[in-house]
Amino acid sequence: QVQLMESGGGLVQPGGSLRLSCAASGSIYSINNMGWYRQAPGKERESVANITSGGDTDYVDSVKGRFTISRDNAKNAVYLQMNSLKPEDTAVYYCNVRLRERRNIFYEYDSWGRGTQVTVSS
């Protein structure tokens, strides 16, 4: 059983900052890629940021230069630092972790958090 718990969402003014955290717990042998997705009302879920096991990062164009994804392998955690927030960043943000539970079975799957609300408004 693996569980992801997001935190750090909230209400901020345009131009403000938030730091999202996601910690994975349970039976985990190793973690591959980790990422953040978001979904606004009436829109499809989109990938916001991704970080590989080697530390390579990728961002959707709309957040480049403003958001930074990072990970702490010792804590099985991934973070998203969000600066210069805009109203269009308003969405529910979901943590995604691709993991392997057992050493002797090479089977990986995606685990998802339940989401944390980010609202950017005056």
Backbone as a chain_set.jsonl record, in Angstrom:
{"seq": "QVQLMESGGGLVQPGGSLRLSCAASGSIYSINNMGWYRQAPGKERESVANITSGGDTDYVDSVKGRFTISRDNAKNAVYLQMNSLKPEDTAVYYCNVRLRERRNIFYEYDSWGRGTQVTVSS", "coords": {"N": [[0.846, -1.182, 0.0], [0.656, 2.098, -0.96], [0.757, 5.519, -0.326], [0.133, 8.862, -1.254], [0.567, 12.133, -0.143], [-0.39, 15.372, -0.511], [0.422, 18.798, 0.198], [0.343, 22.288, 1.118], [-1.104, 23.945, -0.547], [-3.361, 26.728, -1.197], [-4.821, 30.036, -0.799], [-3.701, 32.771, -2.588], [-2.457, 36.037, -3.514], [-2.174, 37.493, -6.824], [1.101, 37.29, -8.123], [2.179, 36.32, -5.841], [3.582, 33.605, -3.829], [3.786, 30.035, -3.473], [4.526, 26.908, -1.956], [4.396, 23.654, -2.79], [4.13, 20.41, -1.391], [4.791, 16.92, -1.469], [4.585, 13.786, -0.14], [5.505, 10.429, -0.204], [4.448, 7.376, 1.133], [4.632, 4.077, 2.587], [4.929, 0.803, 1.111], [7.704, 0.899, -0.606], [10.14, 0.357, -2.955], [11.73, 1.619, -4.876], [11.776, 4.794, -6.552], [10.872, 6.208, -9.602], [10.271, 8.51, -11.982], [8.918, 11.685, -10.91], [6.233, 13.951, -10.525], [4.162, 16.899, -11.093], [0.797, 17.617, -11.657], [-2.011, 19.489, -12.889], [-5.416, 20.592, -12.693], [-7.882, 22.621, -13.859], [-11.196, 23.993, -13.368], [-13.434, 22.818, -15.811], [-11.424, 22.279, -17.603], [-8.924, 20.141, -19.097], [-6.782, 17.816, -17.392], [-3.399, 18.682, -16.962], [0.105, 18.212, -17.443], [2.384, 19.737, -15.325], [5.0, 19.932, -14.243], [7.92, 17.894, -14.25], [10.219, 15.548, -12.902], [13.045, 13.564, -13.248], [14.532, 10.461, -12.072], [17.212, 10.938, -12.14], [17.372, 13.63, -11.818], [16.791, 15.388, -13.876], [14.758, 17.938, -15.242], [11.527, 19.089, -16.389], [9.19, 21.356, -17.791], [5.913, 22.693, -18.319], [5.292, 25.127, -20.826], [3.972, 27.441, -19.907], [4.685, 27.836, -17.254], [7.385, 28.02, -17.058], [10.351, 29.364, -15.763], [9.053, 30.392, -13.589], [8.115, 28.367, -11.889], [9.566, 25.748, -9.913], [10.608, 22.475, -9.743], [11.536, 19.954, -7.449], [13.209, 17.261, -5.698], [13.458, 15.006, -2.913], [15.066, 12.318, -2.305], [15.66, 10.77, -0.061], [13.546, 11.249, 1.579], [11.425, 10.443, 0.106], [10.001, 12.371, -1.336], [8.537, 15.073, -3.21], [8.638, 18.365, -4.507], [7.133, 21.519, -5.312], [7.95, 24.61, -6.071], [6.349, 27.588, -6.412], [6.374, 30.604, -7.909], [5.644, 34.089, -8.561], [2.875, 33.903, -9.101], [-0.046, 33.518, -11.115], [-3.47, 34.327, -11.988], [-4.376, 32.373, -13.8], [-3.078, 30.139, -12.952], [-4.619, 28.95, -11.117], [-5.974, 26.043, -9.849], [-6.551, 22.54, -9.133], [-3.923, 20.824, -7.805], [-2.043, 17.964, -8.453], [-0.033, 15.374, -7.198], [2.241, 13.122, -8.682], [3.719, 9.955, -8.753], [5.946, 7.626, -9.968], [6.564, 4.392, -9.209], [8.29, 1.539, -7.789], [7.612, -1.341, -6.015], [8.797, -3.748, -5.137], [11.94, -5.419, -4.825], [12.632, -7.757, -6.219], [10.81, -7.968, -8.252], [10.239, -6.494, -11.199], [8.197, -4.215, -11.591], [6.525, -1.362, -12.293], [4.416, 1.392, -11.443], [2.034, 4.089, -11.621], [1.348, 6.276, -9.008], [-1.035, 8.34, -7.411], [-1.749, 11.456, -5.798], [-4.399, 12.925, -3.83], [-4.899, 15.541, -4.369], [-4.433, 19.122, -4.092], [-5.761, 22.297, -3.486], [-5.084, 25.228, -5.291], [-5.442, 28.609, -5.343], [-5.396, 31.607, -7.02], [-5.936, 34.844, -6.59], [-7.185, 38.22, -6.333]], "CA": [[0.0, 0.0, 0.0], [1.396, 3.34, -1.078], [-0.1, 6.684, -0.219], [0.731, 10.16, -1.506], [-0.122, 13.209, 0.55], [0.014, 16.711, -0.908], [0.151, 19.886, 1.124], [0.912, 23.569, 0.74], [-2.002, 24.753, -1.345], [-4.052, 27.789, -0.495], [-5.23, 31.237, -1.523], [-2.669, 33.801, -2.641], [-2.67, 37.112, -4.471], [-1.291, 37.451, -7.993], [2.469, 37.669, -7.81], [2.594, 35.643, -4.633], [4.277, 32.327, -3.939], [3.379, 28.876, -2.695], [5.378, 25.741, -2.09], [3.659, 22.415, -2.632], [4.906, 19.257, -0.968], [4.155, 15.623, -1.634], [5.368, 12.729, 0.475], [5.029, 9.082, -0.451], [4.686, 6.463, 2.241], [4.191, 2.718, 2.359], [5.895, -0.152, 0.572], [8.39, 1.494, -1.753], [11.503, -0.092, -3.189], [12.403, 2.694, -5.577], [10.915, 5.747, -7.237], [11.395, 6.669, -10.865], [9.939, 9.916, -12.179], [7.932, 12.314, -10.056], [5.74, 15.13, -11.208], [2.978, 17.62, -10.661], [-0.231, 17.886, -12.639], [-3.056, 20.363, -12.388], [-6.663, 20.593, -13.434], [-8.767, 23.733, -13.562], [-12.585, 23.687, -13.725], [-13.746, 22.856, -17.223], [-10.254, 22.017, -18.427], [-8.296, 18.844, -18.939], [-5.608, 17.768, -16.55], [-2.174, 18.868, -17.707], [1.364, 18.059, -16.742], [2.994, 21.024, -15.008], [6.435, 19.757, -14.075], [8.356, 16.523, -14.076], [11.624, 15.39, -12.556], [13.462, 12.178, -13.365], [15.329, 9.941, -10.967], [18.526, 11.543, -12.251], [17.298, 15.049, -11.519], [16.423, 16.207, -15.032], [13.442, 18.539, -15.069], [10.791, 19.542, -17.56], [8.055, 22.178, -17.401], [5.039, 23.211, -19.348], [5.773, 26.454, -21.19], [3.306, 28.505, -19.173], [5.243, 28.016, -15.915], [8.837, 28.097, -17.127], [10.898, 30.566, -15.154], [8.299, 30.742, -12.389], [7.991, 27.19, -11.031], [10.731, 24.892, -9.795], [10.336, 21.181, -9.144], [12.694, 19.333, -6.824], [12.876, 16.032, -4.991], [14.305, 14.553, -1.826], [14.936, 10.87, -2.38], [15.701, 10.199, 1.28], [12.23, 11.438, 2.179], [10.404, 10.056, -0.873], [9.184, 13.566, -1.463], [8.701, 15.96, -4.352], [8.167, 19.701, -4.173], [6.922, 22.462, -6.403], [8.012, 26.004, -5.663], [5.605, 28.38, -7.376], [6.567, 32.033, -7.722], [4.973, 34.964, -9.525], [1.641, 33.211, -9.45], [-1.032, 34.209, -11.926], [-4.814, 33.754, -11.841], [-4.516, 31.18, -14.62], [-2.484, 29.01, -12.248], [-5.639, 28.401, -10.231], [-6.311, 24.673, -10.206], [-6.199, 21.516, -8.172], [-2.624, 20.28, -8.167], [-1.898, 16.562, -8.085], [1.289, 14.772, -7.193], [2.348, 11.839, -9.367], [4.963, 9.242, -8.475], [6.067, 6.318, -10.596], [7.342, 3.662, -8.233], [8.45, 0.102, -7.778], [7.449, -1.781, -4.641], [9.598, -4.911, -4.752], [13.255, -5.556, -5.418], [12.724, -8.914, -7.097], [9.787, -7.892, -9.291], [10.349, -5.223, -11.892], [6.886, -3.721, -11.962], [6.332, 0.028, -11.907], [3.104, 1.944, -11.695], [1.841, 5.47, -11.204], [0.531, 6.55, -7.844], [-1.535, 9.714, -7.442], [-2.306, 12.064, -4.613], [-5.794, 13.336, -3.952], [-4.934, 16.906, -4.862], [-4.474, 20.271, -3.198], [-6.291, 23.447, -4.212], [-4.318, 26.468, -5.383], [-6.28, 29.677, -5.867], [-4.677, 32.872, -7.172], [-6.976, 35.849, -6.774], [-7.101, 39.425, -5.528]], "C": [[0.889, 1.243, 0.0], [0.412, 4.494, -1.062], [0.704, 7.95, -0.471], [-0.105, 11.231, -0.831], [0.447, 14.553, 0.127], [-0.332, 17.719, 0.183], [0.752, 21.167, 0.567], [0.037, 24.447, -0.121], [-2.683, 25.826, -0.51], [-4.44, 28.924, -1.409], [-4.134, 32.281, -1.444], [-3.046, 34.861, -3.664], [-1.779, 36.931, -5.69], [0.088, 37.988, -7.65], [3.023, 36.996, -6.578], [3.24, 34.302, -4.908], [3.644, 31.268, -3.05], [4.385, 27.761, -2.932], [4.56, 24.49, -1.787], [4.602, 21.285, -2.259], [4.097, 17.996, -1.181], [5.087, 14.566, -1.072], [4.711, 11.379, 0.223], [5.385, 8.188, 0.727], [4.126, 5.091, 1.905], [5.302, 1.843, 1.837], [6.492, 0.393, -0.713], [9.81, 0.962, -1.831], [12.314, 1.011, -3.868], [11.367, 3.572, -6.265], [11.605, 6.213, -8.507], [11.078, 8.164, -11.012], [8.898, 10.391, -11.173], [7.468, 13.585, -10.761], [4.524, 15.746, -10.557], [2.072, 17.869, -11.849], [-1.236, 18.851, -12.039], [-4.277, 20.291, -13.289], [-7.543, 21.733, -12.943], [-10.19, 23.353, -13.959], [-12.836, 23.833, -15.218], [-12.584, 22.586, -18.15], [-9.701, 20.624, -18.155], [-7.094, 18.933, -18.01], [-4.352, 17.877, -17.411], [-0.959, 18.635, -16.819], [1.997, 19.432, -16.555], [4.508, 20.915, -14.966], [6.751, 18.302, -13.817], [9.831, 16.509, -13.722], [11.967, 13.91, -12.568], [14.259, 11.751, -12.145], [16.739, 10.524, -10.97], [18.541, 13.035, -12.022], [16.996, 15.955, -12.7], [14.991, 16.693, -14.88], [12.843, 18.985, -16.391], [9.551, 20.276, -17.079], [7.182, 22.503, -18.596], [5.42, 24.676, -19.59], [5.204, 27.568, -20.309], [3.886, 28.761, -17.783], [6.756, 28.12, -15.912], [9.332, 29.437, -16.592], [10.202, 30.979, -13.883], [8.221, 29.59, -11.389], [9.291, 26.401, -11.029], [10.339, 23.596, -9.093], [11.631, 20.611, -8.579], [12.255, 18.072, -6.094], [13.895, 15.751, -3.907], [14.126, 13.047, -1.745], [14.931, 10.198, -1.003], [14.346, 10.268, 1.967], [11.092, 10.973, 1.28], [9.429, 11.203, -1.12], [9.518, 14.346, -2.729], [8.048, 17.286, -4.005], [7.964, 20.522, -5.433], [6.893, 23.861, -5.821], [7.383, 26.847, -6.752], [5.739, 29.853, -7.027], [5.834, 32.808, -8.811], [3.67, 34.353, -10.023], [0.66, 34.116, -10.178], [-2.402, 33.585, -11.725], [-5.006, 32.469, -12.648], [-3.828, 29.953, -14.031], [-3.477, 28.344, -11.304], [-6.087, 27.033, -10.719], [-6.116, 23.778, -8.992], [-4.911, 20.874, -8.663], [-2.474, 18.876, -7.599], [-0.451, 16.118, -8.179], [1.234, 13.416, -7.884], [3.714, 11.224, -9.109], [4.929, 7.894, -9.172], [7.038, 5.501, -9.757], [7.349, 2.158, -8.457], [8.422, -0.339, -6.325], [8.421, -2.869, -4.205], [10.902, -4.997, -5.526], [13.299, -6.635, -6.479], [11.639, -8.973, -8.171], [9.849, -6.517, -9.931], [8.976, -4.825, -12.43], [6.73, -2.316, -11.406], [4.924, 0.487, -12.246], [3.032, 3.369, -11.16], [0.909, 5.552, -10.01], [0.177, 8.037, -7.832], [-2.002, 10.183, -6.081], [-3.736, 12.494, -4.863], [-5.962, 14.788, -4.374], [-4.974, 17.958, -3.772], [-4.858, 21.502, -4.016], [-5.341, 24.636, -4.137], [-5.211, 27.509, -6.041], [-5.492, 30.977, -5.864], [-5.7, 33.942, -7.519], [-6.72, 37.049, -5.879], [-8.268, 39.531, -4.557]], "O": [[1.759, 1.404, 0.857], [-0.636, 4.446, -1.706], [1.817, 8.099, 0.032], [-1.332, 11.235, -0.934], [1.618, 14.846, 0.371], [-1.25, 17.516, 0.977], [1.574, 21.13, -0.348], [0.399, 25.59, -0.4], [-2.594, 25.832, 0.718], [-4.396, 28.801, -2.633], [-3.687, 32.637, -0.353], [-3.85, 34.617, -4.564], [-0.736, 36.284, -5.602], [0.224, 39.007, -6.974], [4.219, 37.095, -6.3], [3.424, 33.907, -6.059], [3.047, 31.57, -2.016], [5.015, 27.691, -3.987], [4.091, 24.298, -0.666], [5.73, 21.212, -2.748], [2.869, 18.005, -1.085], [6.244, 14.466, -1.481], [3.506, 11.215, 0.416], [6.498, 8.246, 1.25], [3.255, 4.957, 1.046], [6.48, 2.102, 2.087], [5.867, 0.352, -1.773], [10.589, 1.1, -0.888], [13.445, 1.294, -3.476], [10.24, 3.15, -6.524], [12.783, 6.569, -8.489], [11.574, 8.982, -10.238], [8.104, 9.605, -10.655], [8.227, 14.211, -11.501], [3.941, 15.205, -9.617], [2.527, 18.282, -12.916], [-1.303, 19.01, -10.82], [-4.187, 19.975, -14.475], [-7.902, 21.8, -11.767], [-10.376, 22.478, -14.804], [-12.492, 24.852, -15.817], [-12.74, 22.658, -19.369], [-9.978, 20.016, -17.121], [-6.475, 19.987, -17.865], [-4.253, 17.242, -18.461], [-1.003, 18.839, -15.605], [2.131, 20.197, -17.51], [5.213, 21.715, -15.581], [5.949, 17.571, -13.237], [10.6, 17.353, -14.184], [11.263, 13.098, -11.97], [14.613, 12.569, -11.296], [17.386, 10.596, -9.926], [19.606, 13.652, -12.028], [16.948, 17.174, -12.54], [14.116, 15.946, -14.44], [13.549, 19.223, -17.371], [8.931, 19.885, -16.09], [7.65, 22.578, -19.732], [5.823, 25.378, -18.662], [5.903, 28.535, -20.006], [3.606, 29.801, -17.188], [7.354, 28.294, -14.85], [8.801, 30.496, -16.926], [10.707, 31.837, -13.159], [8.258, 29.814, -10.179], [10.024, 26.387, -12.017], [9.804, 23.618, -7.985], [12.698, 20.772, -9.171], [11.061, 17.846, -5.898], [15.04, 16.197, -3.972], [13.147, 12.56, -1.18], [14.272, 9.176, -0.809], [14.034, 9.448, 2.831], [9.923, 11.094, 1.646], [8.211, 11.027, -1.114], [10.635, 14.283, -3.243], [7.039, 17.333, -3.302], [8.552, 20.247, -6.48], [5.93, 24.251, -5.16], [7.836, 26.822, -7.896], [5.274, 30.296, -5.976], [5.455, 32.254, -9.843], [3.412, 34.301, -11.225], [0.552, 35.31, -9.896], [-2.492, 32.423, -11.329], [-5.728, 31.571, -12.215], [-3.978, 28.848, -14.552], [-3.192, 27.281, -10.753], [-6.525, 26.881, -11.86], [-5.588, 24.201, -7.964], [-4.827, 20.433, -9.809], [-2.742, 18.632, -6.422], [0.259, 16.451, -9.128], [0.288, 12.652, -7.692], [4.74, 11.892, -9.234], [3.995, 7.113, -8.988], [8.202, 5.874, -9.609], [6.538, 1.601, -9.198], [9.13, 0.226, -5.491], [8.825, -2.915, -3.044], [10.962, -4.691, -6.717], [13.927, -6.459, -7.523], [11.571, -9.946, -8.922], [9.552, -5.505, -9.295], [8.652, -5.078, -13.591], [6.796, -2.106, -10.195], [4.321, 0.025, -13.215], [3.862, 3.792, -10.355], [-0.177, 4.971, -10.005], [0.993, 8.882, -8.198], [-2.575, 9.417, -5.307], [-4.222, 12.429, -5.992], [-7.07, 15.211, -4.703], [-5.479, 17.722, -2.674], [-4.336, 21.717, -5.109], [-4.859, 25.0, -3.065], [-5.68, 27.315, -7.163], [-4.98, 31.398, -4.827], [-6.262, 33.943, -8.615], [-6.121, 36.927, -4.81], [-8.353, 40.496, -3.797]]}, "num_chains": 1, "name": "protein.A"}
